[in-house]
């Protein structure tokens, strides 16, 4: 007596897709006006202690705080952690967009970021040695992406996205920064 063959089905869950036609149109718009620049705006308001609300467009405010060891209430990421989060989000946007442009459907996209920072200057109230590097001295990003393309293709998408990331490039080069009283 023979037993019937067992059928096994597998469902692949892809990340929510990007509008490929919209992405193509956006790319064409960029190519037709390569010198276009936009001005992005944000407004940060201190609520007290180190609790900051940053307002962008008409979105809910982004909360920034410091951890207890830096005298904050630990309600949200601190500014340096937010910078890492912003870099991670920008790189992820680029990977997903470039995968879509190449017809690759992603099933997983996770980024692990870490950065080394000396905090002993304590925002200008601590060790003020002018030889000390302020801000991050090293940032490391590991991108774990999977999809319906060979690993080499996905790795190439990651490499390409890194080259064209606006936030990564802002961190790589000096940017004109003006801070002054209002």
mmCIF file with all atom_site columns, C-alpha atoms in Angstrom:
data_model
loop_
_atom_site.group_PDB
_atom_site.id
_atom_site.type_symbol
_atom_site.label_atom_id
_atom_site.label_alt_id
_atom_site.label_comp_id
_atom_site.label_asym_id
_atom_site.label_entity_id
_atom_site.label_seq_id
_atom_site.pdbx_PDB_ins_code
_atom_site.Cartn_x
_atom_site.Cartn_y
_atom_site.Cartn_z
_atom_site.occupancy
_atom_site.B_iso_or_equiv
_atom_site.pdbx_formal_charge
_atom_site.auth_seq_id
_atom_site.auth_comp_id
_atom_site.auth_asym_id
_atom_site.auth_atom_id
_atom_site.pdbx_PDB_model_num
ATOM 1   C CA . UNK A 1 1   ? 0.000  0.000  0.000   1.00 0.00 ? 1   UNK A CA 1
ATOM 2   C CA . UNK A 1 2   ? 1.493  3.352  -0.975  1.00 0.00 ? 2   UNK A CA 1
ATOM 3   C CA . UNK A 1 3   ? 1.049  6.597  0.893   1.00 0.00 ? 3   UNK A CA 1
ATOM 4   C CA . UNK A 1 4   ? 0.122  9.737  -0.969  1.00 0.00 ? 4   UNK A CA 1
ATOM 5   C CA . UNK A 1 5   ? 2.927  12.227 -1.559  1.00 0.00 ? 5   UNK A CA 1
ATOM 6   C CA . UNK A 1 6   ? 3.004  15.081 0.903   1.00 0.00 ? 6   UNK A CA 1
ATOM 7   C CA . UNK A 1 7   ? 2.901  18.569 -0.544  1.00 0.00 ? 7   UNK A CA 1
ATOM 8   C CA . UNK A 1 8   ? 4.858  21.264 1.233   1.00 0.00 ? 8   UNK A CA 1
ATOM 9   C CA . UNK A 1 9   ? 4.250  24.887 0.394   1.00 0.00 ? 9   UNK A CA 1
ATOM 10  C CA . UNK A 1 10  ? 6.386  27.806 1.427   1.00 0.00 ? 10  UNK A CA 1
ATOM 11  C CA . UNK A 1 11  ? 5.319  31.421 1.524   1.00 0.00 ? 11  UNK A CA 1
ATOM 12  C CA . UNK A 1 12  ? 7.993  34.060 1.073   1.00 0.00 ? 12  UNK A CA 1
ATOM 13  C CA . UNK A 1 13  ? 7.277  37.316 2.816   1.00 0.00 ? 13  UNK A CA 1
ATOM 14  C CA . UNK A 1 14  ? 8.801  40.281 1.024   1.00 0.00 ? 14  UNK A CA 1
ATOM 15  C CA . UNK A 1 15  ? 9.239  43.725 2.533   1.00 0.00 ? 15  UNK A CA 1
ATOM 16  C CA . UNK A 1 16  ? 6.490  46.191 1.672   1.00 0.00 ? 16  UNK A CA 1
ATOM 17  C CA . UNK A 1 17  ? 7.477  47.312 -1.826  1.00 0.00 ? 17  UNK A CA 1
ATOM 18  C CA . UNK A 1 18  ? 8.457  50.741 -3.047  1.00 0.00 ? 18  UNK A CA 1
ATOM 19  C CA . UNK A 1 19  ? 6.451  52.158 -5.956  1.00 0.00 ? 19  UNK A CA 1
ATOM 20  C CA . UNK A 1 20  ? 8.819  51.180 -8.791  1.00 0.00 ? 20  UNK A CA 1
ATOM 21  C CA . UNK A 1 21  ? 7.158  53.518 -11.314 1.00 0.00 ? 21  UNK A CA 1
ATOM 22  C CA . UNK A 1 22  ? 7.337  56.405 -8.847  1.00 0.00 ? 22  UNK A CA 1
ATOM 23  C CA . UNK A 1 23  ? 11.000 55.605 -8.188  1.00 0.00 ? 23  UNK A CA 1
ATOM 24  C CA . UNK A 1 24  ? 11.731 55.620 -11.929 1.00 0.00 ? 24  UNK A CA 1
ATOM 25  C CA . UNK A 1 25  ? 9.932  58.965 -12.327 1.00 0.00 ? 25  UNK A CA 1
ATOM 26  C CA . UNK A 1 26  ? 11.834 60.434 -9.383  1.00 0.00 ? 26  UNK A CA 1
ATOM 27  C CA . UNK A 1 27  ? 15.134 59.245 -10.904 1.00 0.00 ? 27  UNK A CA 1
ATOM 28  C CA . UNK A 1 28  ? 14.250 60.820 -14.271 1.00 0.00 ? 28  UNK A CA 1
ATOM 29  C CA . UNK A 1 29  ? 13.373 64.086 -12.516 1.00 0.00 ? 29  UNK A CA 1
ATOM 30  C CA . UNK A 1 30  ? 16.795 64.078 -10.827 1.00 0.00 ? 30  UNK A CA 1
ATOM 31  C CA . UNK A 1 31  ? 18.567 63.414 -14.124 1.00 0.00 ? 31  UNK A CA 1
ATOM 32  C CA . UNK A 1 32  ? 16.679 66.221 -15.872 1.00 0.00 ? 32  UNK A CA 1
ATOM 33  C CA . UNK A 1 33  ? 17.671 68.796 -13.234 1.00 0.00 ? 33  UNK A CA 1
ATOM 34  C CA . UNK A 1 34  ? 20.976 67.579 -11.737 1.00 0.00 ? 34  UNK A CA 1
ATOM 35  C CA . UNK A 1 35  ? 21.759 70.859 -9.939  1.00 0.00 ? 35  UNK A CA 1
ATOM 36  C CA . UNK A 1 36  ? 18.469 71.059 -8.021  1.00 0.00 ? 36  UNK A CA 1
ATOM 37  C CA . UNK A 1 37  ? 18.820 71.655 -4.291  1.00 0.00 ? 37  UNK A CA 1
ATOM 38  C CA . UNK A 1 38  ? 16.091 71.669 -1.676  1.00 0.00 ? 38  UNK A CA 1
ATOM 39  C CA . UNK A 1 39  ? 16.227 73.181 1.789   1.00 0.00 ? 39  UNK A CA 1
ATOM 40  C CA . UNK A 1 40  ? 15.041 70.894 4.588   1.00 0.00 ? 40  UNK A CA 1
ATOM 41  C CA . UNK A 1 41  ? 13.941 72.448 7.864   1.00 0.00 ? 41  UNK A CA 1
ATOM 42  C CA . UNK A 1 42  ? 13.549 71.365 11.466  1.00 0.00 ? 42  UNK A CA 1
ATOM 43  C CA . UNK A 1 43  ? 12.774 73.201 14.700  1.00 0.00 ? 43  UNK A CA 1
ATOM 44  C CA . UNK A 1 44  ? 14.013 71.913 18.057  1.00 0.00 ? 44  UNK A CA 1
ATOM 45  C CA . UNK A 1 45  ? 12.390 73.078 21.291  1.00 0.00 ? 45  UNK A CA 1
ATOM 46  C CA . UNK A 1 46  ? 13.788 72.329 24.752  1.00 0.00 ? 46  UNK A CA 1
ATOM 47  C CA . UNK A 1 47  ? 11.071 71.254 27.187  1.00 0.00 ? 47  UNK A CA 1
ATOM 48  C CA . UNK A 1 48  ? 13.431 71.266 30.155  1.00 0.00 ? 48  UNK A CA 1
ATOM 49  C CA . UNK A 1 49  ? 16.393 69.279 31.364  1.00 0.00 ? 49  UNK A CA 1
ATOM 50  C CA . UNK A 1 50  ? 17.675 67.522 28.199  1.00 0.00 ? 50  UNK A CA 1
ATOM 51  C CA . UNK A 1 51  ? 14.250 66.671 26.776  1.00 0.00 ? 51  UNK A CA 1
ATOM 52  C CA . UNK A 1 52  ? 14.008 68.079 23.246  1.00 0.00 ? 52  UNK A CA 1
ATOM 53  C CA . UNK A 1 53  ? 11.172 67.946 20.738  1.00 0.00 ? 53  UNK A CA 1
ATOM 54  C CA . UNK A 1 54  ? 12.175 68.361 17.113  1.00 0.00 ? 54  UNK A CA 1
ATOM 55  C CA . UNK A 1 55  ? 9.485  69.324 14.631  1.00 0.00 ? 55  UNK A CA 1
ATOM 56  C CA . UNK A 1 56  ? 9.798  68.420 10.944  1.00 0.00 ? 56  UNK A CA 1
ATOM 57  C CA . UNK A 1 57  ? 7.125  69.181 8.328   1.00 0.00 ? 57  UNK A CA 1
ATOM 58  C CA . UNK A 1 58  ? 3.669  68.429 9.784   1.00 0.00 ? 58  UNK A CA 1
ATOM 59  C CA . UNK A 1 59  ? 4.779  65.218 11.519  1.00 0.00 ? 59  UNK A CA 1
ATOM 60  C CA . UNK A 1 60  ? 4.565  64.366 15.192  1.00 0.00 ? 60  UNK A CA 1
ATOM 61  C CA . UNK A 1 61  ? 7.610  65.725 17.019  1.00 0.00 ? 61  UNK A CA 1
ATOM 62  C CA . UNK A 1 62  ? 10.716 63.604 17.361  1.00 0.00 ? 62  UNK A CA 1
ATOM 63  C CA . UNK A 1 63  ? 11.741 63.232 20.998  1.00 0.00 ? 63  UNK A CA 1
ATOM 64  C CA . UNK A 1 64  ? 15.434 63.404 21.916  1.00 0.00 ? 64  UNK A CA 1
ATOM 65  C CA . UNK A 1 65  ? 16.746 62.964 25.469  1.00 0.00 ? 65  UNK A CA 1
ATOM 66  C CA . UNK A 1 66  ? 19.889 61.874 27.273  1.00 0.00 ? 66  UNK A CA 1
ATOM 67  C CA . UNK A 1 67  ? 20.380 58.719 29.358  1.00 0.00 ? 67  UNK A CA 1
ATOM 68  C CA . UNK A 1 68  ? 20.613 59.036 33.165  1.00 0.00 ? 68  UNK A CA 1
ATOM 69  C CA . UNK A 1 69  ? 24.434 58.821 33.196  1.00 0.00 ? 69  UNK A CA 1
ATOM 70  C CA . UNK A 1 70  ? 24.370 61.995 31.059  1.00 0.00 ? 70  UNK A CA 1
ATOM 71  C CA . UNK A 1 71  ? 21.775 63.644 33.345  1.00 0.00 ? 71  UNK A CA 1
ATOM 72  C CA . UNK A 1 72  ? 18.756 62.935 31.158  1.00 0.00 ? 72  UNK A CA 1
ATOM 73  C CA . UNK A 1 73  ? 15.525 61.057 31.827  1.00 0.00 ? 73  UNK A CA 1
ATOM 74  C CA . UNK A 1 74  ? 16.159 58.268 29.278  1.00 0.00 ? 74  UNK A CA 1
ATOM 75  C CA . UNK A 1 75  ? 12.902 58.934 27.404  1.00 0.00 ? 75  UNK A CA 1
ATOM 76  C CA . UNK A 1 76  ? 14.381 58.703 23.927  1.00 0.00 ? 76  UNK A CA 1
ATOM 77  C CA . UNK A 1 77  ? 17.635 58.337 21.998  1.00 0.00 ? 77  UNK A CA 1
ATOM 78  C CA . UNK A 1 78  ? 20.250 60.981 22.664  1.00 0.00 ? 78  UNK A CA 1
ATOM 79  C CA . UNK A 1 79  ? 21.403 63.235 19.796  1.00 0.00 ? 79  UNK A CA 1
ATOM 80  C CA . UNK A 1 80  ? 24.379 61.014 18.904  1.00 0.00 ? 80  UNK A CA 1
ATOM 81  C CA . UNK A 1 81  ? 22.218 57.877 18.911  1.00 0.00 ? 81  UNK A CA 1
ATOM 82  C CA . UNK A 1 82  ? 19.697 59.733 16.740  1.00 0.00 ? 82  UNK A CA 1
ATOM 83  C CA . UNK A 1 83  ? 22.511 60.493 14.299  1.00 0.00 ? 83  UNK A CA 1
ATOM 84  C CA . UNK A 1 84  ? 23.298 56.760 14.081  1.00 0.00 ? 84  UNK A CA 1
ATOM 85  C CA . UNK A 1 85  ? 19.589 56.046 13.594  1.00 0.00 ? 85  UNK A CA 1
ATOM 86  C CA . UNK A 1 86  ? 19.394 58.660 10.841  1.00 0.00 ? 86  UNK A CA 1
ATOM 87  C CA . UNK A 1 87  ? 22.401 57.157 9.081   1.00 0.00 ? 87  UNK A CA 1
ATOM 88  C CA . UNK A 1 88  ? 20.897 53.674 9.364   1.00 0.00 ? 88  UNK A CA 1
ATOM 89  C CA . UNK A 1 89  ? 17.546 54.834 8.008   1.00 0.00 ? 89  UNK A CA 1
ATOM 90  C CA . UNK A 1 90  ? 19.167 56.672 5.094   1.00 0.00 ? 90  UNK A CA 1
ATOM 91  C CA . UNK A 1 91  ? 21.288 53.670 4.146   1.00 0.00 ? 91  UNK A CA 1
ATOM 92  C CA . UNK A 1 92  ? 18.234 51.393 4.410   1.00 0.00 ? 92  UNK A CA 1
ATOM 93  C CA . UNK A 1 93  ? 16.211 53.713 2.153   1.00 0.00 ? 93  UNK A CA 1
ATOM 94  C CA . UNK A 1 94  ? 19.022 53.585 -0.397  1.00 0.00 ? 94  UNK A CA 1
ATOM 95  C CA . UNK A 1 95  ? 19.350 49.806 -0.269  1.00 0.00 ? 95  UNK A CA 1
ATOM 96  C CA . UNK A 1 96  ? 15.609 49.293 -0.657  1.00 0.00 ? 96  UNK A CA 1
ATOM 97  C CA . UNK A 1 97  ? 15.373 51.852 -3.481  1.00 0.00 ? 97  UNK A CA 1
ATOM 98  C CA . UNK A 1 98  ? 18.347 50.411 -5.379  1.00 0.00 ? 98  UNK A CA 1
ATOM 99  C CA . UNK A 1 99  ? 17.115 46.860 -4.905  1.00 0.00 ? 99  UNK A CA 1
ATOM 100 C CA . UNK A 1 100 ? 13.759 47.930 -6.329  1.00 0.00 ? 100 UNK A CA 1
ATOM 101 C CA . UNK A 1 101 ? 15.449 49.695 -9.255  1.00 0.00 ? 101 UNK A CA 1
ATOM 102 C CA . UNK A 1 102 ? 17.270 46.445 -10.066 1.00 0.00 ? 102 UNK A CA 1
ATOM 103 C CA . UNK A 1 103 ? 14.135 44.334 -9.735  1.00 0.00 ? 103 UNK A CA 1
ATOM 104 C CA . UNK A 1 104 ? 15.273 42.707 -6.481  1.00 0.00 ? 104 UNK A CA 1
ATOM 105 C CA . UNK A 1 105 ? 12.619 41.961 -3.875  1.00 0.00 ? 105 UNK A CA 1
ATOM 106 C CA . UNK A 1 106 ? 13.995 42.053 -0.333  1.00 0.00 ? 106 UNK A CA 1
ATOM 107 C CA . UNK A 1 107 ? 12.820 39.733 2.409   1.00 0.00 ? 107 UNK A CA 1
ATOM 108 C CA . UNK A 1 108 ? 15.069 41.182 5.097   1.00 0.00 ? 108 UNK A CA 1
ATOM 109 C CA . UNK A 1 109 ? 16.869 44.468 5.629   1.00 0.00 ? 109 UNK A CA 1
ATOM 110 C CA . UNK A 1 110 ? 18.467 45.110 9.014   1.00 0.00 ? 110 UNK A CA 1
ATOM 111 C CA . UNK A 1 111 ? 21.316 47.450 9.887   1.00 0.00 ? 111 UNK A CA 1
ATOM 112 C CA . UNK A 1 112 ? 23.474 47.345 12.992  1.00 0.00 ? 112 UNK A CA 1
ATOM 113 C CA . UNK A 1 113 ? 25.292 50.595 13.735  1.00 0.00 ? 113 UNK A CA 1
ATOM 114 C CA . UNK A 1 114 ? 27.809 51.556 16.373  1.00 0.00 ? 114 UNK A CA 1
ATOM 115 C CA . UNK A 1 115 ? 30.007 54.563 16.840  1.00 0.00 ? 115 UNK A CA 1
ATOM 116 C CA . UNK A 1 116 ? 32.900 55.545 19.079  1.00 0.00 ? 116 UNK A CA 1
ATOM 117 C CA . UNK A 1 117 ? 32.584 58.941 20.723  1.00 0.00 ? 117 UNK A CA 1
ATOM 118 C CA . UNK A 1 118 ? 34.503 60.682 23.503  1.00 0.00 ? 118 UNK A CA 1
ATOM 119 C CA . UNK A 1 119 ? 31.979 62.401 25.762  1.00 0.00 ? 119 UNK A CA 1
ATOM 120 C CA . UNK A 1 120 ? 34.398 63.869 28.336  1.00 0.00 ? 120 UNK A CA 1
ATOM 121 C CA . UNK A 1 121 ? 34.018 67.401 26.948  1.00 0.00 ? 121 UNK A CA 1
ATOM 122 C CA . UNK A 1 122 ? 30.482 67.281 28.430  1.00 0.00 ? 122 UNK A CA 1
ATOM 123 C CA . UNK A 1 123 ? 29.065 69.718 25.846  1.00 0.00 ? 123 UNK A CA 1
ATOM 124 C CA . UNK A 1 124 ? 31.819 72.236 26.573  1.00 0.00 ? 124 UNK A CA 1
ATOM 125 C CA . UNK A 1 125 ? 31.679 72.046 30.384  1.00 0.00 ? 125 UNK A CA 1
ATOM 126 C CA . UNK A 1 126 ? 34.228 69.260 30.931  1.00 0.00 ? 126 UNK A CA 1
ATOM 127 C CA . UNK A 1 127 ? 37.664 68.438 29.527  1.00 0.00 ? 127 UNK A CA 1
ATOM 128 C CA . UNK A 1 128 ? 38.202 71.136 26.899  1.00 0.00 ? 128 UNK A CA 1
ATOM 129 C CA . UNK A 1 129 ? 41.507 69.932 25.488  1.00 0.00 ? 129 UNK A CA 1
ATOM 130 C CA . UNK A 1 130 ? 41.535 71.412 21.956  1.00 0.00 ? 130 UNK A CA 1
ATOM 131 C CA . UNK A 1 131 ? 43.509 68.406 20.698  1.00 0.00 ? 131 UNK A CA 1
ATOM 132 C CA . UNK A 1 132 ? 40.640 66.062 21.549  1.00 0.00 ? 132 UNK A CA 1
ATOM 133 C CA . UNK A 1 133 ? 38.504 64.933 18.609  1.00 0.00 ? 133 UNK A CA 1
ATOM 134 C CA . UNK A 1 134 ? 34.878 65.866 19.229  1.00 0.00 ? 134 UNK A CA 1
ATOM 135 C CA . UNK A 1 135 ? 32.033 63.839 17.844  1.00 0.00 ? 135 UNK A CA 1
ATOM 136 C CA . UNK A 1 136 ? 32.235 60.347 16.467  1.00 0.00 ? 136 UNK A CA 1
ATOM 137 C CA . UNK A 1 137 ? 35.713 59.197 15.508  1.00 0.00 ? 137 UNK A CA 1
ATOM 138 C CA . UNK A 1 138 ? 34.551 55.894 14.026  1.00 0.00 ? 138 UNK A CA 1
ATOM 139 C CA . UNK A 1 139 ? 31.189 54.577 12.867  1.00 0.00 ? 139 UNK A CA 1
ATOM 140 C CA . UNK A 1 140 ? 30.616 50.989 11.779  1.00 0.00 ? 140 UNK A CA 1
ATOM 141 C CA . UNK A 1 141 ? 27.579 49.697 9.896   1.00 0.00 ? 141 UNK A CA 1
ATOM 142 C CA . UNK A 1 142 ? 26.709 46.073 9.176   1.00 0.00 ? 142 UNK A CA 1
ATOM 143 C CA . UNK A 1 143 ? 23.891 45.561 6.685   1.00 0.00 ? 143 UNK A CA 1
ATOM 144 C CA . UNK A 1 144 ? 22.073 42.246 6.602   1.00 0.00 ? 144 UNK A CA 1
ATOM 145 C CA . UNK A 1 145 ? 19.938 42.096 3.470   1.00 0.00 ? 145 UNK A CA 1
ATOM 146 C CA . UNK A 1 146 ? 18.273 39.095 1.888   1.00 0.00 ? 146 UNK A CA 1
ATOM 147 C CA . UNK A 1 147 ? 16.039 38.772 -1.126  1.00 0.00 ? 147 UNK A CA 1
ATOM 148 C CA . UNK A 1 148 ? 15.325 37.011 -4.370  1.00 0.00 ? 148 UNK A CA 1
ATOM 149 C CA . UNK A 1 149 ? 18.733 37.789 -5.913  1.00 0.00 ? 149 UNK A CA 1
ATOM 150 C CA . UNK A 1 150 ? 22.163 36.205 -5.493  1.00 0.00 ? 150 UNK A CA 1
ATOM 151 C CA . UNK A 1 151 ? 24.272 37.452 -2.576  1.00 0.00 ? 151 UNK A CA 1
ATOM 152 C CA . UNK A 1 152 ? 26.703 39.196 -4.957  1.00 0.00 ? 152 UNK A CA 1
ATOM 153 C CA . UNK A 1 153 ? 23.875 41.301 -6.412  1.00 0.00 ? 153 UNK A CA 1
ATOM 154 C CA . UNK A 1 154 ? 22.610 42.291 -2.967  1.00 0.00 ? 154 UNK A CA 1
ATOM 155 C CA . UNK A 1 155 ? 26.158 43.105 -1.845  1.00 0.00 ? 155 UNK A CA 1
ATOM 156 C CA . UNK A 1 156 ? 26.552 45.328 -4.923  1.00 0.00 ? 156 UNK A CA 1
ATOM 157 C CA . UNK A 1 157 ? 23.277 47.096 -4.067  1.00 0.00 ? 157 UNK A CA 1
ATOM 158 C CA . UNK A 1 158 ? 24.619 47.748 -0.547  1.00 0.00 ? 158 UNK A CA 1
ATOM 159 C CA . UNK A 1 159 ? 27.941 49.091 -1.871  1.00 0.00 ? 159 UNK A CA 1
ATOM 160 C CA . UNK A 1 160 ? 26.205 51.330 -4.422  1.00 0.00 ? 160 UNK A CA 1
ATOM 161 C CA . UNK A 1 161 ? 23.748 52.637 -1.817  1.00 0.00 ? 161 UNK A CA 1
ATOM 162 C CA . UNK A 1 162 ? 26.580 53.558 0.538   1.00 0.00 ? 162 UNK A CA 1
ATOM 163 C CA . UNK A 1 163 ? 28.255 55.633 -2.188  1.00 0.00 ? 163 UNK A CA 1
ATOM 164 C CA . UNK A 1 164 ? 25.039 57.614 -2.856  1.00 0.00 ? 164 UNK A CA 1
ATOM 165 C CA . UNK A 1 165 ? 23.650 57.980 0.690   1.00 0.00 ? 165 UNK A CA 1
ATOM 166 C CA . UNK A 1 166 ? 23.073 61.691 1.481   1.00 0.00 ? 166 UNK A CA 1
ATOM 167 C CA . UNK A 1 167 ? 23.540 61.178 5.223   1.00 0.00 ? 167 UNK A CA 1
ATOM 168 C CA . UNK A 1 168 ? 26.638 58.966 4.844   1.00 0.00 ? 168 UNK A CA 1
ATOM 169 C CA . UNK A 1 169 ? 28.156 61.557 2.527   1.00 0.00 ? 169 UNK A CA 1
ATOM 170 C CA . UNK A 1 170 ? 27.357 64.372 4.965   1.00 0.00 ? 170 UNK A CA 1
ATOM 171 C CA . UNK A 1 171 ? 29.312 62.455 7.610   1.00 0.00 ? 171 UNK A CA 1
ATOM 172 C CA . UNK A 1 172 ? 32.216 61.713 5.240   1.00 0.00 ? 172 UNK A CA 1
ATOM 173 C CA . UNK A 1 173 ? 32.908 65.266 4.202   1.00 0.00 ? 173 UNK A CA 1
ATOM 174 C CA . UNK A 1 174 ? 32.983 68.657 5.806   1.00 0.00 ? 174 UNK A CA 1
ATOM 175 C CA . UNK A 1 175 ? 29.692 70.466 5.539   1.00 0.00 ? 175 UNK A CA 1
ATOM 176 C CA . UNK A 1 176 ? 29.222 74.235 5.818   1.00 0.00 ? 176 UNK A CA 1
ATOM 177 C CA . UNK A 1 177 ? 27.676 74.734 9.257   1.00 0.00 ? 177 UNK A CA 1
ATOM 178 C CA . UNK A 1 178 ? 26.651 78.095 10.656  1.00 0.00 ? 178 UNK A CA 1
ATOM 179 C CA . UNK A 1 179 ? 25.407 78.336 14.261  1.00 0.00 ? 179 UNK A CA 1
ATOM 180 C CA . UNK A 1 180 ? 24.488 81.810 15.518  1.00 0.00 ? 180 UNK A CA 1
ATOM 181 C CA . UNK A 1 181 ? 22.084 83.594 17.828  1.00 0.00 ? 181 UNK A CA 1
ATOM 182 C CA . UNK A 1 182 ? 18.650 84.198 16.267  1.00 0.00 ? 182 UNK A CA 1
#
